[in-house]
PDB file of C-alpha atoms in Angstrom:
ATOM      1  CA  TYR W   1      20.225 -88.035  22.297  1.00 50.00           C
ATOM      2  CA  ILE W   2      21.426 -85.821  19.580  1.00 51.00           C
ATOM      3  CA  LEU W   3      18.217 -85.995  17.543  1.00 55.00           C
ATOM      4  CA  LYS W   4      16.054 -85.141  20.560  1.00 58.00           C
ATOM      5  CA  ASN W   5      18.128 -82.138  21.439  1.00 53.00           C
ATOM      6  CA  ILE W   6      18.713 -81.046  17.827  1.00 55.00           C
ATOM      7  CA  LYS W   7      16.953 -77.718  18.468  1.00 57.00           C
ATOM      8  CA  LYS W   8      18.959 -76.950  21.532  1.00 59.00           C
ATOM      9  CA  SER W   9      22.359 -76.028  20.373  1.00 60.00           C
ATOM     10  CA  SER W  10      24.071 -76.669  23.769  1.00 64.00           C
ATOM     11  CA  GLY W  11      22.540 -80.103  24.101  1.00 64.00           C
ATOM     12  CA  PHE W  12      23.627 -81.043  20.577  1.00 63.00           C
ATOM     13  CA  ILE W  13      27.175 -79.871  21.131  1.00 68.00           C
ATOM     14  CA  PHE W  14      27.316 -81.690  24.554  1.00 71.00           C
ATOM     15  CA  GLY W  15      26.066 -84.914  22.988  1.00 69.00           C
ATOM     16  CA  LEU W  16      28.483 -84.710  20.074  1.00 68.00           C
ATOM     17  CA  ILE W  17      31.438 -84.124  22.509  1.00 75.00           C
ATOM     18  CA  ILE W  18      30.296 -87.154  24.555  1.00 79.00           C
ATOM     19  CA  ILE W  19      30.108 -89.371  21.482  1.00 75.00           C
ATOM     20  CA  LEU W  20      33.425 -88.240  20.102  1.00 73.00           C
ATOM     21  CA  SER W  21      35.162 -88.517  23.509  1.00 78.00           C
ATOM     22  CA  SER W  22      33.874 -92.052  23.937  1.00 77.00           C
ATOM     23  CA  MET W  23      35.990 -93.039  21.086  1.00 71.00           C
ATOM     24  CA  LEU W  24      39.176 -92.252  23.057  1.00 71.00           C
ATOM     25  CA  VAL W  25      38.593 -95.596  24.940  1.00 67.00           C
ATOM     26  CA  PHE W  26      39.683 -97.474  21.857  1.00 65.00           C
ATOM     27  CA  ILE W  27      43.080 -95.573  21.601  1.00 63.00           C
ATOM     28  CA  ARG W  28      45.750 -97.452  23.476  1.00 60.00           C
ATOM     29  CA  SER W  29      49.347 -96.259  24.053  1.00 58.00           C
ATOM     30  CA  VAL W  30      50.888 -99.589  23.404  1.00 57.00           C
ATOM     31  CA  GLU W  31      53.258 -99.600  20.326  1.00 59.00           C
ATOM     32  CA  SER W  32      51.350-102.570  18.612  1.00 62.00           C
ATOM     33  CA  TYR W  33      48.136-100.633  18.568  1.00 58.00           C
ATOM     34  CA  PHE W  34      49.651 -97.818  16.548  1.00 61.00           C
ATOM     35  CA  GLU W  35      50.699-100.199  13.739  1.00 64.00           C
ATOM     36  CA  GLY W  36      46.950-100.388  12.798  1.00 59.00           C
ATOM     37  CA  TYR W  37      46.520 -96.714  12.713  1.00 57.00           C
ATOM     38  CA  LYS W  38      49.760 -96.436  10.641  1.00 61.00           C
ATOM     39  CA  LEU W  39      48.173 -98.574   7.977  1.00 55.00           C
ATOM     40  CA  TYR W  40      45.404 -95.943   7.393  1.00 52.00           C
ATOM     41  CA  PHE W  41      47.769 -92.909   7.724  1.00 53.00           C
ATOM     42  CA  LYS W  42      50.903 -94.012   5.957  1.00 53.00           C
ATOM     43  CA  GLN W  43      51.058 -97.515   4.367  1.00 51.00           C
ATOM     44  CA  PHE W  44      47.867 -98.807   3.004  1.00 55.00           C
ATOM     45  CA  GLU W  45      45.825 -97.352   0.102  1.00 58.00           C
ATOM     46  CA  PHE W  46      42.867 -98.857  -1.523  1.00 65.00           C
ATOM     47  CA  ASN W  47      40.337 -97.116  -3.757  1.00 65.00           C
ATOM     48  CA  SER W  48      41.161 -93.620  -2.525  1.00 75.00           C
ATOM     49  CA  SER W  49      40.711 -90.438  -4.413  1.00 79.00           C
ATOM     50  CA  ALA W  50      42.240 -87.392  -2.783  1.00 81.00           C
ATOM     51  CA  PHE W  51      44.860 -89.655  -1.027  1.00 78.00           C
ATOM     52  CA  ILE W  52      46.246 -90.973  -4.456  1.00 80.00           C
ATOM     53  CA  ILE W  53      46.070 -87.496  -5.997  1.00 82.00           C
ATOM     54  CA  LEU W  54      48.098 -86.063  -3.155  1.00 83.00           C
ATOM     55  CA  SER W  55      50.557 -88.992  -3.519  1.00 82.00           C
ATOM     56  CA  LYS W  56      50.951 -88.272  -7.228  1.00 82.00           C
ATOM     57  CA  ILE W  57      51.564 -84.526  -6.671  1.00 86.00           C
ATOM     58  CA  LEU W  58      54.187 -85.341  -4.103  1.00 85.00           C
ATOM     59  CA  VAL W  59      55.921 -87.749  -6.583  1.00 85.00           C
ATOM     60  CA  PHE W  60      55.619 -85.190  -9.441  1.00 86.00           C
ATOM     61  CA  PHE W  61      57.211 -82.335  -7.383  1.00 89.00           C
ATOM     62  CA  GLY W  62      59.783 -84.801  -5.827  1.00 88.00           C
ATOM     63  CA  LEU W  63      58.914 -84.295  -2.250  1.00 86.00           C
ATOM     64  CA  PRO W  64      59.448 -87.644  -0.510  1.00 79.00           C
ATOM     65  CA  GLN W  65      59.945 -86.082   2.851  1.00 83.00           C
ATOM     66  CA  PHE W  66      56.259 -85.330   3.055  1.00 84.00           C
ATOM     67  CA  TRP W  67      55.096 -88.901   1.861  1.00 78.00           C
ATOM     68  CA  SER W  68      54.437 -90.126   5.472  1.00 78.00           C
ATOM     69  CA  TYR W  69      52.255 -87.010   6.246  1.00 83.00           C
ATOM     70  CA  ARG W  70      49.663 -87.554   3.512  1.00 82.00           C
ATOM     71  CA  GLY W  71      47.091 -89.213   5.742  1.00 80.00           C
ATOM     72  CA  LEU W  72      47.531 -86.744   8.614  1.00 84.00           C
ATOM     73  CA  PHE W  73      47.288 -83.814   6.245  1.00 86.00           C
ATOM     74  CA  LEU W  74      44.116 -85.207   4.658  1.00 86.00           C
ATOM     75  CA  PHE W  75      42.681 -86.092   8.068  1.00 86.00           C
ATOM     76  CA  MET W  76      43.204 -82.343   9.167  1.00 89.00           C
ATOM     77  CA  LEU W  77      41.501 -81.208   5.986  1.00 89.00           C
ATOM     78  CA  PHE W  78      38.511 -83.415   6.835  1.00 89.00           C
ATOM     79  CA  ALA W  79      38.498 -82.095  10.351  1.00 90.00           C
ATOM     80  CA  VAL W  80      38.323 -78.521   9.022  1.00 91.00           C
ATOM     81  CA  VAL W  81      35.570 -79.339   6.623  1.00 89.00           C
ATOM     82  CA  ALA W  82      33.567 -81.256   9.249  1.00 89.00           C
ATOM     83  CA  ILE W  83      33.749 -78.217  11.526  1.00 89.00           C
ATOM     84  CA  ILE W  84      32.620 -76.061   8.730  1.00 89.00           C
ATOM     85  CA  PHE W  85      29.596 -78.420   8.088  1.00 86.00           C
ATOM     86  CA  LEU W  86      28.885 -78.517  11.844  1.00 83.00           C
ATOM     87  CA  PHE W  87      28.791 -74.714  11.920  1.00 83.00           C
ATOM     88  CA  LYS W  88      26.625 -74.570   8.863  1.00 83.00           C
ATOM     89  CA  PHE W  89      24.267 -77.122  10.528  1.00 82.00           C
ATOM     90  CA  TYR W  90      24.200 -74.958  13.590  1.00 80.00           C
ATOM     91  CA  ARG W  91      23.282 -71.959  11.633  1.00 81.00           C
ATOM     92  CA  SER W  92      20.582 -73.766   9.717  1.00 78.00           C
ATOM     93  CA  GLN W  93      17.091 -74.601  10.722  1.00 75.00           C
ATOM     94  CA  ARG W  94      18.530 -77.632  12.565  1.00 73.00           C
ATOM     95  CA  ASN W  95      15.833 -80.040  11.535  1.00 78.00           C
ATOM     96  CA  ILE W  96      16.287 -83.709  10.801  1.00 79.00           C
ATOM     97  CA  HIS W  97      16.624 -83.081   7.063  1.00 79.00           C
ATOM     98  CA  ASP W  98      19.439 -80.684   7.603  1.00 80.00           C
ATOM     99  CA  PHE W  99      21.145 -83.085  10.009  1.00 82.00           C
ATOM    100  CA  LEU W 100      20.962 -86.047   7.486  1.00 82.00           C
ATOM    101  CA  LYS W 101      22.156 -83.814   4.659  1.00 83.00           C
ATOM    102  CA  TYR W 102      25.254 -82.423   6.476  1.00 85.00           C
ATOM    103  CA  ALA W 103      25.997 -85.904   7.862  1.00 87.00           C
ATOM    104  CA  PHE W 104      25.970 -87.201   4.444  1.00 88.00           C
ATOM    105  CA  MET W 105      28.168 -84.479   3.070  1.00 87.00           C
ATOM    106  CA  THR W 106      30.617 -84.822   6.083  1.00 89.00           C
ATOM    107  CA  TYR W 107      30.901 -88.580   5.598  1.00 88.00           C
ATOM    108  CA  SER W 108      31.227 -88.044   1.907  1.00 87.00           C
ATOM    109  CA  ILE W 109      34.331 -85.843   2.554  1.00 88.00           C
ATOM    110  CA  PHE W 110      35.717 -88.433   4.945  1.00 87.00           C
ATOM    111  CA  ILE W 111      35.462 -91.039   2.131  1.00 84.00           C
ATOM    112  CA  LEU W 112      37.054 -88.711  -0.505  1.00 84.00           C
ATOM    113  CA  VAL W 113      40.143 -87.881   1.721  1.00 84.00           C
ATOM    114  CA  HIS W 114      40.525 -91.339   3.209  1.00 80.00           C
ATOM    115  CA  SER W 115      43.249 -93.626   2.027  1.00 76.00           C
ATOM    116  CA  THR W 116      41.337 -96.894   2.394  1.00 73.00           C
ATOM    117  CA  ILE W 117      37.811 -97.202   1.013  1.00 73.00           C
ATOM    118  CA  HIS W 118      36.448-100.644   1.131  1.00 71.00           C
ATOM    119  CA  PRO W 119      32.971-101.093  -0.377  1.00 72.00           C
ATOM    120  CA  TRP W 120      31.387-101.722   2.984  1.00 76.00           C
ATOM    121  CA  TYR W 121      32.357 -98.176   3.992  1.00 80.00           C
ATOM    122  CA  VAL W 122      29.543 -97.022   1.783  1.00 82.00           C
ATOM    123  CA  ILE W 123      26.861 -98.538   3.971  1.00 85.00           C
ATOM    124  CA  PRO W 124      26.524 -95.410   6.319  1.00 86.00           C
ATOM    125  CA  LEU W 125      26.867 -93.176   3.400  1.00 85.00           C
ATOM    126  CA  PHE W 126      23.903 -95.056   1.669  1.00 86.00           C
ATOM    127  CA  CYS W 127      21.794 -94.890   4.861  1.00 86.00           C
ATOM    128  CA  LEU W 128      22.450 -91.240   5.234  1.00 85.00           C
ATOM    129  CA  GLY W 129      21.985 -90.265   1.618  1.00 86.00           C
ATOM    130  CA  LEU W 130      18.605 -91.983   1.249  1.00 84.00           C
ATOM    131  CA  PHE W 131      16.951 -89.016   2.863  1.00 80.00           C
ATOM    132  CA  SER W 132      19.014 -86.172   1.368  1.00 82.00           C
ATOM    133  CA  PHE W 133      20.705 -87.362  -1.830  1.00 86.00           C
ATOM    134  CA  PRO W 134      18.981 -90.688  -2.795  1.00 86.00           C
ATOM    135  CA  LEU W 135      20.237 -90.972  -6.454  1.00 86.00           C
ATOM    136  CA  THR W 136      23.805 -90.278  -5.372  1.00 87.00           C
ATOM    137  CA  SER W 137      23.617 -92.761  -2.494  1.00 87.00           C
ATOM    138  CA  LEU W 138      22.215 -95.452  -4.664  1.00 87.00           C
ATOM    139  CA  PHE W 139      24.688 -94.885  -7.479  1.00 88.00           C
ATOM    140  CA  ILE W 140      27.662 -94.926  -5.060  1.00 85.00           C
ATOM    141  CA  SER W 141      26.507 -98.181  -3.589  1.00 84.00           C
ATOM    142  CA  PHE W 142      26.216 -99.716  -7.009  1.00 84.00           C
ATOM    143  CA  ILE W 143      29.488 -98.467  -8.526  1.00 84.00           C
ATOM    144  CA  VAL W 144      31.737 -99.151  -5.525  1.00 79.00           C
ATOM    145  CA  VAL W 145      32.014-102.779  -6.609  1.00 78.00           C
ATOM    146  CA  PHE W 146      34.229-101.657  -9.411  1.00 80.00           C
ATOM    147  CA  SER W 147      36.952-101.027  -6.878  1.00 75.00           C
ATOM    148  CA  TYR W 148      37.696-104.745  -6.705  1.00 75.00           C
ATOM    149  CA  SER W 149      38.789-104.601 -10.350  1.00 77.00           C
ATOM    150  CA  PHE W 150      42.142-103.960  -8.813  1.00 73.00           C
ATOM    151  CA  TYR W 151      42.366-107.644  -7.861  1.00 74.00           C
ATOM    152  CA  ASP W 152      41.542-108.999 -11.195  1.00 79.00           C
ATOM    153  CA  SER W 153      44.568-109.386 -13.342  1.00 81.00           C
ATOM    154  CA  TYR W 154      42.695-108.597 -16.551  1.00 81.00           C
ATOM    155  CA  TYR W 155      41.371-105.302 -15.182  1.00 80.00           C
ATOM    156  CA  SER W 156      44.329-104.289 -12.926  1.00 77.00           C
ATOM    157  CA  TYR W 157      45.895-102.429 -15.749  1.00 82.00           C
ATOM    158  CA  TYR W 158      42.842-100.212 -16.174  1.00 84.00           C
ATOM    159  CA  TYR W 159      42.391 -99.754 -12.325  1.00 80.00           C
ATOM    160  CA  GLU W 160      43.391 -96.018 -12.459  1.00 82.00           C
ATOM    161  CA  ILE W 161      40.910 -95.284 -15.234  1.00 87.00           C
ATOM    162  CA  ILE W 162      38.249 -97.154 -13.443  1.00 85.00           C
ATOM    163  CA  ARG W 163      38.818 -95.341 -10.218  1.00 82.00           C
ATOM    164  CA  ILE W 164      38.756 -91.990 -11.984  1.00 85.00           C
ATOM    165  CA  ILE W 165      35.504 -92.757 -13.679  1.00 88.00           C
ATOM    166  CA  GLU W 166      34.072 -94.015 -10.428  1.00 85.00           C
ATOM    167  CA  TYR W 167      34.837 -90.923  -8.426  1.00 85.00           C
ATOM    168  CA  LEU W 168      34.132 -88.350 -11.172  1.00 89.00           C
ATOM    169  CA  SER W 169      30.726 -89.989 -12.008  1.00 91.00           C
ATOM    170  CA  CYS W 170      29.718 -90.085  -8.226  1.00 87.00           C
ATOM    171  CA  ILE W 171      30.859 -86.383  -7.748  1.00 88.00           C
ATOM    172  CA  GLY W 172      29.092 -85.381 -10.975  1.00 91.00           C
ATOM    173  CA  LEU W 173      25.784 -86.977  -9.885  1.00 89.00           C
ATOM    174  CA  TYR W 174      26.053 -85.434  -6.487  1.00 87.00           C
ATOM    175  CA  LEU W 175      26.502 -81.998  -8.075  1.00 89.00           C
ATOM    176  CA  TYR W 176      23.580 -82.670 -10.354  1.00 89.00           C
ATOM    177  CA  GLU W 177      21.368 -83.797  -7.523  1.00 87.00           C
ATOM    178  CA  LYS W 178      22.392 -80.937  -5.291  1.00 83.00           C
ATOM    179  CA  ARG W 179      21.502 -78.391  -8.111  1.00 84.00           C
ATOM    180  CA  THR W 180      18.052 -80.066  -8.786  1.00 80.00           C
ATOM    181  CA  PRO W 181      16.834 -81.275  -5.382  1.00 65.00           C
ATOM    182  CA  ILE W 182      13.237 -81.422  -6.278  1.00 60.00           C
ATOM    183  CA  PHE W 183      13.859 -83.960  -9.105  1.00 55.00           C
ATOM    184  CA  ALA W 184      16.209 -86.018  -7.210  1.00 51.00           C
ATOM    185  CA  ASN W 185      14.448 -86.102  -3.835  1.00 54.00           C
ATOM    186  CA  ARG W 186      10.863 -86.692  -4.883  1.00 48.00           C
ATOM    187  CA  GLY W 187      10.945 -90.215  -3.522  1.00 47.00           C
ATOM    188  CA  SER W 188      12.509 -89.491  -0.140  1.00 46.00           C
TER     189      SER W 188
END
Protein backbone atom coordinates (compact mmCIF):
# COMPACT_ATOMS: atom_id res chain seq x y z
CA TYR A 1 0.00 0.00 0.00
CA ILE A 2 2.77 2.43 0.91
CA LEU A 3 4.77 1.75 -2.23
CA LYS A 4 1.74 2.27 -4.48
CA ASN A 5 0.93 5.59 -2.82
CA ILE A 6 4.49 6.77 -2.43
CA LYS A 7 3.88 9.84 -4.62
CA LYS A 8 0.76 10.83 -2.71
CA SER A 9 1.95 12.17 0.63
CA SER A 10 -1.40 11.84 2.40
CA GLY A 11 -1.73 8.21 1.30
CA PHE A 12 1.80 7.47 2.46
CA ILE A 13 1.28 9.05 5.87
CA PHE A 14 -2.10 7.32 6.27
CA GLY A 15 -0.55 3.95 5.39
CA LEU A 16 2.29 4.50 7.83
CA ILE A 17 -0.13 5.40 10.63
CA ILE A 18 -2.16 2.24 9.96
CA ILE A 19 0.93 0.05 10.03
CA LEU A 20 2.32 1.59 13.21
CA SER A 21 -1.03 1.59 15.01
CA SER A 22 -1.56 -2.09 14.14
CA MET A 23 1.40 -2.85 16.39
CA LEU A 24 -0.59 -1.62 19.40
CA VAL A 25 -2.49 -4.93 19.34
CA PHE A 26 0.61 -6.65 20.68
CA ILE A 27 0.89 -4.42 23.76
CA ARG A 28 -0.99 -5.80 26.73
CA SER A 29 -1.55 -4.13 30.08
CA VAL A 30 -0.84 -7.30 32.06
CA GLU A 31 2.24 -7.00 34.29
CA SER A 32 3.95 -10.12 32.91
CA TYR A 33 4.00 -8.70 29.38
CA PHE A 34 5.98 -5.68 30.49
CA GLU A 35 8.81 -7.89 31.76
CA GLY A 36 9.77 -8.65 28.16
CA TYR A 37 9.82 -4.97 27.25
CA LYS A 38 11.85 -4.25 30.35
CA LEU A 39 14.54 -6.61 29.07
CA TYR A 40 15.09 -4.39 26.05
CA PHE A 41 14.88 -1.06 27.87
CA LYS A 42 16.65 -1.75 31.16
CA GLN A 43 18.16 -5.14 31.81
CA PHE A 44 19.54 -6.93 28.78
CA GLU A 45 22.41 -5.75 26.64
CA PHE A 46 24.04 -7.67 23.81
CA ASN A 47 26.26 -6.30 21.04
CA SER A 48 25.00 -2.75 21.44
CA SER A 49 26.93 0.37 20.54
CA ALA A 50 25.28 3.63 21.67
CA PHE A 51 23.60 1.82 24.57
CA ILE A 52 26.92 0.67 26.02
CA ILE A 53 28.52 4.07 25.36
CA LEU A 54 25.71 5.78 27.27
CA SER A 55 26.08 3.20 30.06
CA LYS A 56 29.80 3.90 30.37
CA ILE A 57 29.19 7.67 30.38
CA LEU A 58 26.68 7.28 33.21
CA VAL A 59 29.15 5.15 35.19
CA PHE A 60 31.98 7.62 34.54
CA PHE A 61 29.94 10.60 35.75
CA GLY A 62 28.46 8.60 38.65
CA LEU A 63 24.81 8.98 37.64
CA PRO A 64 23.19 5.68 38.70
CA GLN A 65 19.77 7.32 39.01
CA PHE A 66 19.59 7.54 35.21
CA TRP A 67 20.65 3.92 34.62
CA SER A 68 17.12 2.60 34.16
CA TYR A 69 16.29 5.33 31.62
CA ARG A 70 19.02 4.45 29.11
CA GLY A 71 16.78 2.49 26.77
CA LEU A 72 13.97 5.01 26.93
CA PHE A 73 16.31 7.90 26.16
CA LEU A 74 17.85 6.09 23.20
CA PHE A 75 14.43 5.03 21.92
CA MET A 76 13.32 8.69 22.00
CA LEU A 77 16.51 9.61 20.14
CA PHE A 78 15.65 6.99 17.52
CA ALA A 79 12.10 8.36 17.23
CA VAL A 80 13.42 11.88 16.61
CA VAL A 81 15.88 10.66 13.97
CA ALA A 82 13.17 8.51 12.33
CA ILE A 83 10.88 11.55 12.10
CA ILE A 84 13.72 13.57 10.57
CA PHE A 85 14.33 10.84 7.97
CA LEU A 86 10.59 10.64 7.27
CA PHE A 87 10.52 14.39 6.72
CA LYS A 88 13.60 14.18 4.46
CA PHE A 89 11.92 11.44 2.48
CA TYR A 90 8.76 13.53 2.22
CA ARG A 91 10.80 16.42 0.82
CA SER A 92 12.74 14.20 -1.60
CA GLN A 93 11.58 12.90 -4.97
CA ARG A 94 9.77 10.07 -3.16
CA ASN A 95 10.81 7.33 -5.49
CA ILE A 96 11.52 3.75 -4.50
CA HIS A 97 15.27 4.35 -4.28
CA ASP A 98 14.79 7.18 -1.79
CA PHE A 99 12.37 5.05 0.20
CA LEU A 100 14.87 2.18 0.46
CA LYS A 101 17.73 4.56 1.28
CA TYR A 102 15.88 6.27 4.13
CA ALA A 103 14.47 2.96 5.38
CA PHE A 104 18.03 1.58 5.50
CA MET A 105 19.31 4.64 7.37
CA THR A 106 16.38 4.60 9.83
CA TYR A 107 16.82 0.91 10.61
CA SER A 108 20.57 1.46 10.95
CA ILE A 109 19.93 4.11 13.60
CA PHE A 110 17.55 1.71 15.33
CA ILE A 111 20.31 -0.89 15.49
CA LEU A 112 22.87 1.66 16.69
CA VAL A 113 20.75 2.81 19.65
CA HIS A 114 19.18 -0.53 20.58
CA SER A 115 20.45 -2.43 23.59
CA THR A 116 20.13 -5.88 22.06
CA ILE A 117 21.45 -6.64 18.60
CA HIS A 118 21.28 -10.28 17.68
CA PRO A 119 22.78 -11.25 14.32
CA TRP A 120 19.37 -12.04 12.83
CA TYR A 121 18.37 -8.39 13.35
CA VAL A 122 20.65 -7.65 10.41
CA ILE A 123 18.42 -9.48 7.89
CA PRO A 124 16.06 -6.50 7.27
CA LEU A 125 19.07 -4.21 7.17
CA PHE A 126 20.70 -6.42 4.56
CA CYS A 127 17.54 -6.52 2.42
CA LEU A 128 17.04 -2.75 2.58
CA GLY A 129 20.70 -2.01 1.99
CA LEU A 130 21.08 -4.12 -1.14
CA PHE A 131 19.44 -1.36 -3.17
CA SER A 132 20.99 1.67 -1.52
CA PHE A 133 24.20 0.67 0.30
CA PRO A 134 25.12 -2.81 -0.97
CA LEU A 135 28.73 -2.91 0.29
CA THR A 136 27.75 -1.77 3.76
CA SER A 137 24.87 -4.20 4.06
CA LEU A 138 27.01 -7.09 2.84
CA PHE A 139 29.84 -6.18 5.21
CA ILE A 140 27.48 -5.83 8.19
CA SER A 141 25.93 -9.21 7.51
CA PHE A 142 29.41 -10.74 7.40
CA ILE A 143 30.92 -9.07 10.45
CA VAL A 144 27.93 -9.48 12.79
CA VAL A 145 28.96 -13.07 13.55
CA PHE A 146 31.86 -11.67 15.59
CA SER A 147 29.32 -10.57 18.21
CA TYR A 148 29.17 -14.17 19.40
CA SER A 149 32.78 -13.91 20.56
CA PHE A 150 31.20 -12.79 23.84
CA TYR A 151 30.27 -16.41 24.55
CA ASP A 152 33.71 -17.86 23.80
CA SER A 153 35.87 -17.86 26.93
CA TYR A 154 39.04 -17.31 24.88
CA TYR A 155 37.71 -14.21 23.10
CA SER A 156 35.43 -12.83 25.84
CA TYR A 157 38.32 -10.79 27.24
CA TYR A 158 38.63 -9.02 23.86
CA TYR A 159 34.90 -8.57 23.35
CA GLU A 160 34.90 -4.79 23.87
CA ILE A 161 37.69 -4.35 21.33
CA ILE A 162 35.93 -6.66 18.85
CA ARG A 163 32.69 -4.72 19.27
CA ILE A 164 34.44 -1.37 18.78
CA ILE A 165 36.16 -2.63 15.62
CA GLU A 166 32.87 -4.11 14.38
CA TYR A 167 30.90 -0.88 14.70
CA LEU A 168 33.65 1.52 13.62
CA SER A 169 34.39 -0.49 10.48
CA CYS A 170 30.67 -0.68 9.58
CA ILE A 171 30.19 3.06 10.12
CA GLY A 172 33.40 3.82 8.21
CA LEU A 173 32.32 1.73 5.23
CA TYR A 174 28.87 3.33 5.30
CA LEU A 175 30.40 6.83 5.23
CA TYR A 176 32.73 5.81 2.40
CA GLU A 177 29.87 4.31 0.41
CA LYS A 178 27.68 7.36 1.06
CA ARG A 179 30.46 9.63 -0.20
CA THR A 180 31.14 7.60 -3.36
CA PRO A 181 27.72 6.22 -4.39
CA ILE A 182 28.63 5.57 -8.03
CA PHE A 183 31.45 3.20 -7.08
CA ALA A 184 29.52 1.41 -4.36
CA ASN A 185 26.13 1.13 -6.08
CA ARG A 186 27.17 0.06 -9.55
CA GLY A 187 25.82 -3.45 -9.03
CA SER A 188 22.48 -2.52 -7.53
